[in-house]
Coordinates of C-alpha atoms in Angstrom, one line a residue:
M1 CA 113.4 153.8 146.2
L2 CA 115.6 155.7 143.7
N3 CA 118.4 153.1 144.1
S4 CA 116.0 150.3 143.3
L5 CA 114.7 152.1 140.2
K6 CA 118.3 152.8 139.1
S7 CA 119.3 149.2 139.5
K8 CA 116.3 147.9 137.4
L9 CA 117.1 150.4 134.7
L10 CA 120.7 149.4 134.5
S11 CA 119.7 145.7 134.4
S12 CA 117.3 146.3 131.6
I13 CA 119.9 148.1 129.5
K14 CA 122.4 145.3 130.1
N15 CA 119.9 142.6 129.1
K16 CA 119.1 144.5 125.9
R17 CA 122.8 144.7 125.0
I18 CA 123.1 141.0 125.5
N19 CA 120.0 140.3 123.3
V20 CA 121.4 142.6 120.6
F21 CA 124.7 140.8 120.8
L22 CA 123.1 137.4 120.5
L23 CA 121.0 138.6 117.6
F24 CA 124.0 139.8 115.7
L25 CA 125.9 136.6 116.5
L26 CA 123.0 134.5 115.1
F27 CA 122.8 136.8 112.0
A28 CA 126.6 136.4 111.4
F29 CA 126.3 132.6 111.7
I30 CA 123.5 132.5 109.2
I31 CA 125.5 134.6 106.7
L32 CA 128.4 132.3 107.2
I33 CA 126.3 129.1 106.5
I34 CA 124.8 130.7 103.4
S35 CA 128.2 131.7 102.2
K36 CA 129.5 128.2 102.7
L37 CA 126.5 126.5 101.0
S38 CA 126.7 128.9 98.0
K39 CA 130.2 127.6 97.2
T40 CA 130.9 124.8 94.8
Y41 CA 132.2 121.5 96.1
T42 CA 133.2 118.1 94.6
D43 CA 132.5 114.8 96.3
T44 CA 131.7 111.2 95.5
I45 CA 128.5 109.6 96.9
P46 CA 126.7 106.3 96.3
F47 CA 123.4 106.5 94.4
K48 CA 120.9 103.7 94.6
V49 CA 119.9 102.3 91.2
E50 CA 116.1 102.2 90.8
K51 CA 114.9 99.8 88.1
V52 CA 111.7 100.7 86.2
N53 CA 109.8 99.0 83.3
V54 CA 111.5 95.7 83.8
P55 CA 109.7 93.2 81.4
Q56 CA 107.3 91.0 83.4
E57 CA 108.8 87.8 82.0
Y58 CA 112.2 88.4 83.6
V59 CA 113.3 88.6 87.2
I60 CA 116.4 90.7 88.0
L61 CA 118.8 88.7 90.2
D62 CA 120.9 91.7 91.3
D63 CA 118.4 93.3 93.6
S64 CA 120.6 95.9 95.3
V65 CA 122.8 97.8 92.9
S66 CA 124.4 101.2 93.5
M67 CA 126.6 103.6 91.5
N68 CA 129.3 105.8 92.9
I69 CA 128.9 109.2 91.2
T70 CA 131.4 112.1 91.6
L71 CA 129.5 115.4 91.4
K72 CA 130.4 119.0 91.3
T73 CA 127.7 121.3 92.6
H74 CA 126.9 123.9 95.3
G75 CA 126.5 123.2 99.0
F76 CA 122.7 123.5 99.0
R77 CA 122.4 120.6 96.6
W78 CA 125.0 118.6 98.7
L79 CA 122.8 119.2 101.7
K80 CA 119.9 117.5 100.0
Y81 CA 122.1 114.5 98.9
Y82 CA 123.5 114.0 102.4
F83 CA 120.1 114.1 104.2
T84 CA 118.2 111.9 101.6
K85 CA 119.0 108.7 99.9
P86 CA 119.8 109.8 96.3
K87 CA 119.0 107.5 93.4
V88 CA 119.2 107.2 89.7
T89 CA 116.6 105.6 87.5
V90 CA 117.4 102.9 85.0
D91 CA 114.5 102.5 82.5
F92 CA 114.6 99.0 81.1
S93 CA 112.5 100.0 78.1
S94 CA 115.1 102.5 76.8
D95 CA 118.3 102.6 78.9
V96 CA 119.6 99.0 78.6
H97 CA 120.3 96.3 76.0
K98 CA 119.9 92.6 76.6
N99 CA 122.4 89.8 75.9
D100 CA 122.2 86.1 76.8
H101 CA 122.9 86.6 80.5
A102 CA 122.1 90.1 81.5
F103 CA 120.6 93.5 80.8
V104 CA 123.5 95.9 80.3
Y105 CA 123.4 99.6 81.3
N106 CA 126.2 101.5 79.6
K107 CA 125.2 105.2 79.3
T108 CA 127.7 108.1 79.3
K109 CA 128.1 110.8 81.9
A110 CA 126.6 113.3 79.5
Y111 CA 123.5 111.2 79.0
L112 CA 123.0 110.8 82.8
N113 CA 123.7 114.5 83.4
N114 CA 121.1 115.5 80.8
T115 CA 118.3 113.1 81.7
Q116 CA 118.5 112.9 85.6
F117 CA 120.3 116.0 86.8
D118 CA 119.8 119.7 86.2
N119 CA 122.3 122.3 84.9
E120 CA 123.5 123.1 88.5
V121 CA 125.1 119.6 88.8
E122 CA 128.1 118.4 86.8
I123 CA 129.0 114.7 86.7
L124 CA 132.7 114.2 86.8
N125 CA 132.9 110.4 87.1
L126 CA 130.8 107.2 87.2
S127 CA 131.8 104.0 89.0
P128 CA 131.1 101.5 87.6
E129 CA 130.5 102.9 84.1
K130 CA 128.7 99.8 83.0
I131 CA 126.2 97.7 85.1
A132 CA 125.2 94.2 84.1
F133 CA 121.8 93.2 85.6
R134 CA 121.7 89.4 85.6
Y135 CA 118.3 88.0 85.0
G136 CA 116.2 84.8 85.3
V137 CA 113.0 83.9 83.4
N138 CA 109.7 84.4 85.1
L139 CA 106.5 82.4 84.6
V140 CA 103.5 84.6 83.8
K141 CA 100.0 83.2 84.0
K142 CA 96.5 84.2 84.8
V143 CA 94.6 82.5 87.7
P144 CA 90.9 82.9 88.5
V145 CA 89.5 84.7 91.5
K146 CA 87.2 82.8 93.9
I147 CA 84.8 84.8 96.1
K148 CA 84.5 84.0 99.8
A149 CA 81.6 86.2 100.6
E150 CA 78.2 85.5 102.1
V151 CA 75.3 87.7 101.0
N152 CA 72.1 87.7 103.1
Y153 CA 69.3 89.7 101.6
A154 CA 66.7 91.8 103.3
L155 CA 63.2 90.3 103.3
G156 CA 61.7 90.5 99.8
F157 CA 65.0 91.1 98.1
N158 CA 67.3 88.9 96.1
S159 CA 69.5 88.7 93.0
S160 CA 68.3 87.5 89.6
E161 CA 71.9 87.2 88.3
A162 CA 75.0 85.3 89.3
F163 CA 77.6 87.2 91.3
R164 CA 80.3 89.0 89.3
V165 CA 83.8 89.8 90.3
E166 CA 85.9 92.4 88.5
P167 CA 88.5 91.6 87.6
D168 CA 87.8 87.9 87.5
S169 CA 91.4 86.8 87.1
V170 CA 94.8 88.0 88.3
K171 CA 98.1 87.9 86.4
V172 CA 100.8 86.1 88.5
I173 CA 104.5 86.6 87.8
G174 CA 107.4 84.9 89.4
P175 CA 109.7 81.9 89.5
D176 CA 108.2 78.8 87.8
V177 CA 108.6 76.7 91.0
L178 CA 106.3 79.1 92.9
V179 CA 103.8 80.3 90.2
S180 CA 103.1 76.8 88.9
K181 CA 101.6 75.9 92.4
I182 CA 99.1 78.8 92.3
K183 CA 95.8 77.5 90.8
F184 CA 93.5 80.3 92.0
L185 CA 93.3 83.2 94.5
E186 CA 90.6 83.6 97.1
T187 CA 89.2 86.8 98.5
E188 CA 89.1 87.5 102.2
A189 CA 85.9 86.1 103.9
K190 CA 83.2 88.7 104.2
Q191 CA 79.5 88.5 105.4
L192 CA 77.0 91.1 104.1
N193 CA 73.6 91.3 105.8
E194 CA 70.3 92.9 105.1
V195 CA 71.2 93.7 101.5
R196 CA 68.6 95.6 99.7
A197 CA 70.5 97.6 97.0
N198 CA 73.0 96.8 94.3
L199 CA 76.5 95.8 95.6
N200 CA 79.9 97.1 94.5
E201 CA 81.9 95.7 97.4
P202 CA 85.7 95.8 97.5
L203 CA 87.3 92.5 98.6
K204 CA 91.0 92.1 99.3
L205 CA 92.8 89.1 97.9
K206 CA 94.5 86.5 100.0
F207 CA 98.0 85.5 98.8
P208 CA 99.8 82.2 99.5
E209 CA 102.5 82.3 102.2
N210 CA 106.2 82.3 101.3
T211 CA 105.7 83.8 97.9
S212 CA 107.4 87.2 98.4
E213 CA 109.2 86.7 95.1
V214 CA 105.9 86.5 93.3
Q215 CA 104.2 89.6 91.8
Y216 CA 100.4 90.0 91.6
T217 CA 98.9 92.6 89.2
V218 CA 95.8 93.0 91.3
H219 CA 95.5 93.1 95.1
Q220 CA 91.8 93.9 95.4
V221 CA 88.7 93.0 93.4
T222 CA 85.1 94.2 93.4
L223 CA 82.1 92.0 94.0
K224 CA 79.2 93.2 91.9
V225 CA 75.6 92.0 92.7
K226 CA 72.4 93.2 91.1
V227 CA 69.8 93.3 93.8
E228 CA 66.0 93.5 93.0
K229 CA 62.7 93.4 94.8
F230 CA 61.3 89.8 94.6
T231 CA 57.8 88.4 95.0
E232 CA 56.3 84.9 95.1
G233 CA 54.2 83.4 92.3
T234 CA 52.2 80.1 92.0
L235 CA 51.1 78.2 88.9
K236 CA 49.2 75.0 88.2
I237 CA 51.5 72.7 86.3
P238 CA 50.3 69.4 84.5
V239 CA 51.8 66.2 85.9
K240 CA 53.3 63.8 83.4
V241 CA 53.9 60.1 84.2
I242 CA 56.8 58.3 82.5
N243 CA 58.2 54.8 82.3
T244 CA 54.8 53.2 82.9
P245 CA 54.5 49.3 82.6
K246 CA 53.8 48.0 79.1
N247 CA 50.3 47.1 78.2
S248 CA 49.0 48.9 81.3
V249 CA 47.0 52.1 81.9
V250 CA 47.9 54.2 84.9
N251 CA 45.2 56.5 86.2
Y252 CA 46.5 59.1 88.6
F253 CA 45.2 62.0 90.6
P254 CA 45.7 65.0 90.8
K255 CA 46.5 65.7 87.2
E256 CA 48.0 69.1 88.2
V257 CA 50.1 70.3 91.1
S258 CA 50.8 73.8 92.4
V259 CA 54.3 75.0 91.9
S260 CA 55.4 78.1 93.9
Y261 CA 58.5 80.1 93.0
V262 CA 60.2 83.4 93.7
V263 CA 60.9 85.9 90.9
S264 CA 61.9 89.5 90.6
L265 CA 59.1 92.0 90.1
N266 CA 60.6 93.0 86.7
N267 CA 60.4 89.4 85.5
F268 CA 57.1 88.4 87.1
E269 CA 55.0 88.6 83.9
R270 CA 57.6 86.6 81.9
I271 CA 57.0 83.3 83.9
T272 CA 54.4 81.0 82.4
K273 CA 53.3 77.4 83.1
Q274 CA 55.1 76.3 79.9
D275 CA 58.4 77.1 81.7
F276 CA 58.0 74.3 84.2
E277 CA 57.8 70.5 83.8
V278 CA 56.6 68.1 86.5
V279 CA 57.0 64.3 86.0
C280 CA 56.4 61.2 88.0
D281 CA 58.8 58.3 87.2
F282 CA 57.1 54.9 87.6
E283 CA 60.5 53.2 87.8
K284 CA 61.3 55.0 91.0
I285 CA 58.4 53.4 92.9
H286 CA 59.5 51.2 95.8
D287 CA 57.9 47.8 96.6
N288 CA 54.3 48.1 97.7
Q289 CA 54.3 51.8 97.3
N290 CA 50.9 53.1 96.2
F291 CA 51.8 56.6 95.2
L292 CA 54.1 58.5 92.8
T293 CA 56.5 61.3 93.8
P294 CA 56.3 64.4 91.5
E295 CA 59.6 66.0 90.5
L296 CA 60.4 69.3 88.9
I297 CA 62.7 68.5 86.0
R298 CA 62.5 71.9 84.3
V299 CA 62.3 75.4 85.8
P300 CA 62.9 78.8 84.2
A301 CA 66.3 80.5 84.9
L302 CA 64.5 83.6 86.2
A303 CA 62.7 81.7 89.0
K304 CA 64.3 80.9 92.4
H305 CA 63.4 78.4 95.1
S306 CA 60.8 76.6 93.0
R307 CA 59.0 73.8 94.8
I308 CA 55.9 71.6 94.4
S309 CA 53.2 72.0 97.1
Q310 CA 52.0 68.3 96.9
Q311 CA 54.5 65.4 97.3
R312 CA 52.2 62.5 96.6
I313 CA 50.3 61.5 93.4
E314 CA 47.8 58.7 93.9
F315 CA 47.6 56.1 91.1
I316 CA 45.7 53.0 90.0
I317 CA 46.9 50.5 87.4
T318 CA 44.2 49.3 85.0
K319 CA 44.6 47.0 81.9

């Protein structure tokens, strides 16, 4: 019993010594790493050139440009550069000048050091010191947006206004040979059912295939629909006969027909019988036809689904 207890005690002490040794070893390694990273080093690494504020009417033909920069800085900063893809930004609104063939970037080491690096980094060399971005001319034009959406209203609801889309056009930028073929842009197809409230529905745009070189200023539009409660109305409208035979009198019956329509509750009182006009055209009578067909030739813009309840007007010709 005593021997077993003694063995466990010695084993525990031994394990503690090993753990302490490993802890000190780890601590020494961390101090060594910090010491190394705190020192200053010099090296040359490639920086990707990121282009910003390129004028829309130009396309840059040199798509992947890099700059080899020799830097002097501490190890912590080098650690960041080695594990990420470093880049420098070229602002085409301020950093370049344009000639007949290219946009030219020709800034000094001091300018780059002051604008894109902090005081812990010293730039020793740039290669190349000058970059020429060859360009081509883009075509810029606006094309309309066409909606491909089906709106089905709940019973008793409708819209008294035309659908609106915001924005209603998209600026298209790219090579002439591609942009000139784009006449309009359609939205993705969408069906909306049982609609009973105003719509502000986002719709994605569909872009033509094989136009990766083309830029679009908008990728999504909003369908706006004003939805209102609607009701049905009916009015008696006088019938007018036109193009009657010369030197003849045409008697017809009935002299009025019922016209039904659908209108929003807000506009119901604004609809009057003077807003409608019903005519029968005598020249549209077929051989041996003894009736006239009434037609609605004028309806108010506020009314929807206007229709005449009676489709035959009896007539007699007297001289």
